[in-house]
């Protein structure tokens, strides 16, 4: 099976890049299932029901979240209706779930959402939690396990890889919005990238208009971050192929700048 993973979708510009390109890319790369991170999809902060329906209509099959999952309070009513999850290590009483399970090509697939510690909201220890969760899934016979690790620190993402590379199919980093050039498949068959990178405006500061961030760095004064309606855009997506045992056979990174031809780079194979 071939899975596509799209990192943080930032605002209207990110959504429009999926509208323009996603279904064509799914056909060209024979993609069976598409995952995307929704936490910045509605004007940079959270997700509205309108934008949720919009993204699902563009070809996204399910969506993961992060520290901005609850910025739009209407999401509290969406978890039971739409294929959305939030980081599983939020406190137990937090609405929503951190695991999405489905059947794909007769195989059980589990998609997990996890949030790091550094600079993040109050959450349980992601490392101790994920060990028991993965062990439980494997005890149920689930071999295709995909993790969105939403974290600021690259060290947290890399540590997770070394903990789980024998047990999960893919670990895909999100949150920083800046793509890292380290997509590879381990010798154990785990697909890994520290950060997939944003889909949205590429000529601001992590997808936002640059005026407020620059002013903040110059003066120390905060302001409201905005997503520009007119900007240069970028789509970033990782596509990886899994065998029947849940091991990754290959992976590639797809980038589209504005409406230019796509750029495809192959993952390093250990």
Coordinates of C-alpha atoms in Angstrom, one line a residue:
X1 CA 0.0 0.0 0.0
X2 CA 1.1 3.6 -0.6
X3 CA 0.4 6.2 2.0
X4 CA 0.7 10.0 1.6
X5 CA 1.4 12.3 4.5
X6 CA 1.0 16.1 4.3
X7 CA 2.5 18.2 7.1
X8 CA 1.0 21.3 8.6
X9 CA -1.5 22.9 6.2
X10 CA -1.4 26.6 6.9
X11 CA -4.5 28.7 6.1
X12 CA -6.3 29.3 2.9
X13 CA -3.2 29.2 0.7
X14 CA -2.4 25.7 2.0
X15 CA -5.9 24.5 1.4
X16 CA -5.9 25.9 -2.1
X17 CA -2.6 24.0 -2.9
X18 CA -4.4 20.8 -2.0
X19 CA -7.4 21.8 -4.2
X20 CA -5.1 22.4 -7.1
X21 CA -2.8 19.4 -6.9
X22 CA -3.8 16.6 -4.5
X23 CA -6.1 14.5 -6.6
X24 CA -3.7 14.6 -9.5
X25 CA -0.8 13.6 -7.3
X26 CA -2.8 10.7 -5.8
X27 CA -3.4 9.3 -9.3
X28 CA 0.2 9.8 -10.5
X29 CA 1.7 8.2 -7.5
X30 CA -1.0 5.4 -7.0
X31 CA -1.7 6.6 -3.4
X32 CA -4.2 4.5 -1.5
X33 CA -4.6 6.7 1.6
X34 CA -3.8 10.3 2.4
X35 CA -3.1 11.8 5.9
X36 CA -2.8 15.5 6.6
X37 CA -2.1 17.6 9.7
X38 CA -5.0 20.1 10.2
X39 CA -3.9 22.2 13.2
X40 CA -3.1 25.4 11.3
X41 CA -5.7 24.9 8.5
X42 CA -8.1 27.6 9.5
X43 CA -6.3 31.0 9.1
X44 CA -3.3 29.5 10.8
X45 CA -4.9 28.4 14.0
X46 CA -7.1 25.3 14.5
X47 CA -9.8 23.9 12.3
X48 CA -13.4 24.9 11.5
X49 CA -16.0 22.5 10.3
X50 CA -16.2 24.3 7.0
X51 CA -12.5 23.9 6.3
X52 CA -12.6 20.2 7.6
X53 CA -15.3 19.4 5.0
X54 CA -13.3 21.3 2.4
X55 CA -10.1 19.3 3.0
X56 CA -11.9 16.0 3.0
X57 CA -13.4 17.0 -0.3
X58 CA -10.0 17.7 -1.8
X59 CA -9.0 14.0 -1.2
X60 CA -7.6 13.9 2.4
X61 CA -8.8 10.7 4.1
X62 CA -8.1 11.6 7.7
X63 CA -6.3 14.3 9.7
X64 CA -4.0 14.6 12.7
X65 CA -3.6 17.6 15.0
X66 CA -1.2 19.2 17.5
X67 CA -0.8 22.0 20.0
X68 CA -3.3 24.2 18.0
X69 CA -5.9 21.5 17.7
X70 CA -8.3 23.3 20.1
X71 CA -7.8 26.9 19.0
X72 CA -11.2 26.8 17.3
X73 CA -13.6 25.5 19.9
X74 CA -16.1 24.1 17.4
X75 CA -13.7 21.2 16.9
X76 CA -15.0 19.8 20.2
X77 CA -18.1 18.7 18.3
X78 CA -16.2 17.4 15.2
X79 CA -14.3 14.5 16.6
X80 CA -17.3 12.2 16.6
X81 CA -18.4 13.1 13.1
X82 CA -15.2 13.4 11.0
X83 CA -11.9 11.4 10.7
X84 CA -9.9 13.6 13.1
X85 CA -7.6 12.8 15.9
X86 CA -5.6 14.9 18.3
X87 CA -2.3 14.1 20.2
X88 CA -3.0 11.1 22.4
X89 CA -0.9 12.4 25.3
X90 CA -3.3 15.3 26.0
X91 CA -4.9 14.7 29.5
X92 CA -7.4 11.8 29.5
X93 CA -10.4 14.0 29.9
X94 CA -9.6 16.0 26.7
X95 CA -12.2 15.5 23.9
X96 CA -11.2 13.4 20.9
X97 CA -8.9 10.4 20.4
X98 CA -5.3 10.0 19.6
X99 CA -5.6 6.9 17.4
X100 CA -7.4 6.3 14.1
X101 CA -7.8 2.7 12.9
X102 CA -9.0 1.6 9.5
X103 CA -8.8 -1.3 7.0
X104 CA -6.8 -0.7 3.9
X105 CA -6.2 -3.3 1.3
X106 CA -7.4 -6.0 3.8
X107 CA -4.8 -4.8 6.3
X108 CA -5.4 -3.2 9.7
X109 CA -3.8 0.3 9.8
X110 CA -3.4 2.5 12.9
X111 CA -2.5 6.2 12.7
X112 CA -1.3 7.7 15.9
X113 CA -0.9 11.4 16.9
X114 CA 1.7 12.3 19.5
X115 CA 2.9 15.6 20.9
X116 CA 6.4 16.4 22.3
X117 CA 7.2 18.1 25.6
X118 CA 9.5 21.0 24.7
X119 CA 7.5 24.3 24.5
X120 CA 4.2 22.4 24.2
X121 CA 1.0 22.5 26.3
X122 CA 0.4 20.3 29.4
X123 CA 0.5 16.7 28.3
X124 CA 1.5 13.3 29.5
X125 CA 4.9 11.8 28.8
X126 CA 4.8 10.9 25.1
X127 CA 7.6 8.3 25.3
X128 CA 6.3 6.2 28.1
X129 CA 2.8 6.4 26.7
X130 CA 3.7 5.3 23.1
X131 CA 5.6 2.2 24.2
X132 CA 2.5 0.7 25.8
X133 CA 0.2 1.8 23.0
X134 CA 2.3 0.3 20.2
X135 CA 2.7 -2.9 22.2
X136 CA -1.1 -3.1 22.6
X137 CA -1.6 -2.6 18.8
X138 CA 0.9 -5.2 17.9
X139 CA -0.7 -7.7 20.4
X140 CA -3.9 -7.2 18.4
X141 CA -2.0 -8.2 15.2
X142 CA -1.8 -4.7 13.8
X143 CA 1.5 -4.3 11.9
X144 CA 0.9 -1.1 9.9
X145 CA 1.4 1.7 12.4
X146 CA 2.0 5.3 11.4
X147 CA 2.9 8.1 13.8
X148 CA 2.6 11.9 13.4
X149 CA 5.1 13.2 16.0
X150 CA 4.2 16.8 16.5
X151 CA 7.1 18.3 18.3
X152 CA 9.4 21.4 18.4
X153 CA 12.6 19.5 19.3
X154 CA 14.3 17.4 16.6
X155 CA 15.9 15.4 19.4
X156 CA 12.5 14.2 20.6
X157 CA 11.6 13.0 17.1
X158 CA 14.9 11.2 16.6
X159 CA 14.7 9.6 20.0
X160 CA 11.3 8.3 19.2
X161 CA 12.7 6.7 16.0
X162 CA 15.3 4.8 17.9
X163 CA 12.7 3.6 20.4
X164 CA 10.3 2.4 17.8
X165 CA 12.0 1.7 14.4
X166 CA 11.6 -2.0 14.8
X167 CA 7.9 -1.8 15.7
X168 CA 6.2 0.9 13.6
X169 CA 6.0 1.6 9.8
X170 CA 6.6 5.4 9.8
X171 CA 7.4 8.3 12.0
X172 CA 6.7 11.7 10.4
X173 CA 7.5 14.9 12.2
X174 CA 5.3 18.0 12.1
X175 CA 5.0 21.4 13.9
X176 CA 8.1 23.4 13.0
X177 CA 6.7 24.1 9.4
X178 CA 10.3 24.0 8.1
X179 CA 11.1 20.8 6.1
X180 CA 14.2 18.8 7.1
X181 CA 16.4 17.1 4.5
X182 CA 16.6 13.7 6.3
X183 CA 13.9 11.5 4.7
X184 CA 15.1 7.9 4.9
X185 CA 14.1 4.3 5.5
X186 CA 15.9 2.5 8.2
X187 CA 17.3 -1.0 7.7
X188 CA 14.5 -2.2 10.0
X189 CA 12.0 -0.8 7.5
X190 CA 10.7 2.4 9.2
X191 CA 10.1 5.5 7.2
X192 CA 11.4 8.7 9.0
X193 CA 11.6 12.4 8.5
X194 CA 12.2 15.0 11.3
X195 CA 9.7 17.4 9.7
X196 CA 7.7 17.2 6.6
X197 CA 7.3 21.0 6.4
X198 CA 4.3 23.2 5.8
X199 CA 1.9 23.4 2.9
X200 CA 1.0 27.1 2.4
X201 CA 2.8 30.4 2.1
X202 CA 6.5 30.1 1.6
X203 CA 7.5 33.7 1.6
X204 CA 6.6 34.7 5.2
X205 CA 7.7 33.3 8.6
X206 CA 6.6 29.7 9.0
X207 CA 3.6 30.3 6.8
X208 CA 2.5 33.6 8.5
X209 CA 2.8 37.1 7.2
X210 CA 6.3 38.4 8.2
X211 CA 5.3 41.8 9.6
X212 CA 4.3 40.8 13.1
X213 CA 7.1 38.2 13.6
X214 CA 9.8 40.7 12.5
X215 CA 8.3 43.4 14.8
X216 CA 8.3 40.9 17.7
X217 CA 12.0 40.1 17.2
X218 CA 12.9 43.8 16.9
X219 CA 10.8 45.1 19.8
X220 CA 9.7 42.2 22.0
X221 CA 6.1 43.2 21.4
X222 CA 3.6 40.5 20.5
X223 CA 0.9 40.9 17.9
X224 CA -1.7 38.8 16.0
X225 CA -0.2 36.4 13.5
X226 CA -1.9 36.5 10.1
X227 CA -1.8 34.3 7.0
X228 CA -1.5 36.3 3.8
X229 CA -4.2 35.8 1.2
X230 CA -1.7 36.5 -1.6
X231 CA 1.7 34.9 -1.3
X232 CA 4.1 32.5 -3.0
X233 CA 3.0 28.9 -2.1
X234 CA 4.4 25.5 -1.5
X235 CA 3.0 22.0 -1.2
X236 CA 5.0 19.3 0.7
X237 CA 4.2 15.7 1.0
X238 CA 5.9 12.4 1.8
X239 CA 4.7 9.2 0.0
X240 CA 5.8 5.8 1.3
X241 CA 5.1 2.2 0.4
X242 CA 4.5 -0.5 3.0
X243 CA 4.6 -4.2 2.5
X244 CA 2.2 -6.8 4.0
X245 CA 4.2 -6.9 7.2
X246 CA 4.0 -3.1 7.7
X247 CA 7.7 -2.5 6.7
X248 CA 8.5 0.4 4.5
X249 CA 9.9 -0.5 1.1
X250 CA 10.5 3.0 -0.3
X251 CA 9.7 6.7 0.3
X252 CA 9.8 9.9 -1.6
X253 CA 9.3 13.6 -1.0
X254 CA 7.1 15.6 -3.3
X255 CA 7.2 19.4 -3.5
X256 CA 5.3 21.9 -5.7
X257 CA 6.2 25.5 -5.7
X258 CA 3.2 27.6 -6.8
X259 CA 2.0 26.0 -10.0
X260 CA 5.4 24.8 -11.2
X261 CA 6.2 21.2 -12.1
X262 CA 6.5 18.9 -9.0
X263 CA 9.9 18.1 -7.6
X264 CA 10.4 14.5 -6.4
X265 CA 13.3 13.3 -4.3
X266 CA 13.9 9.7 -3.2
X267 CA 14.5 8.7 0.4
X268 CA 17.8 7.4 1.5
X269 CA 17.6 3.6 2.0
X270 CA 19.7 2.2 4.9

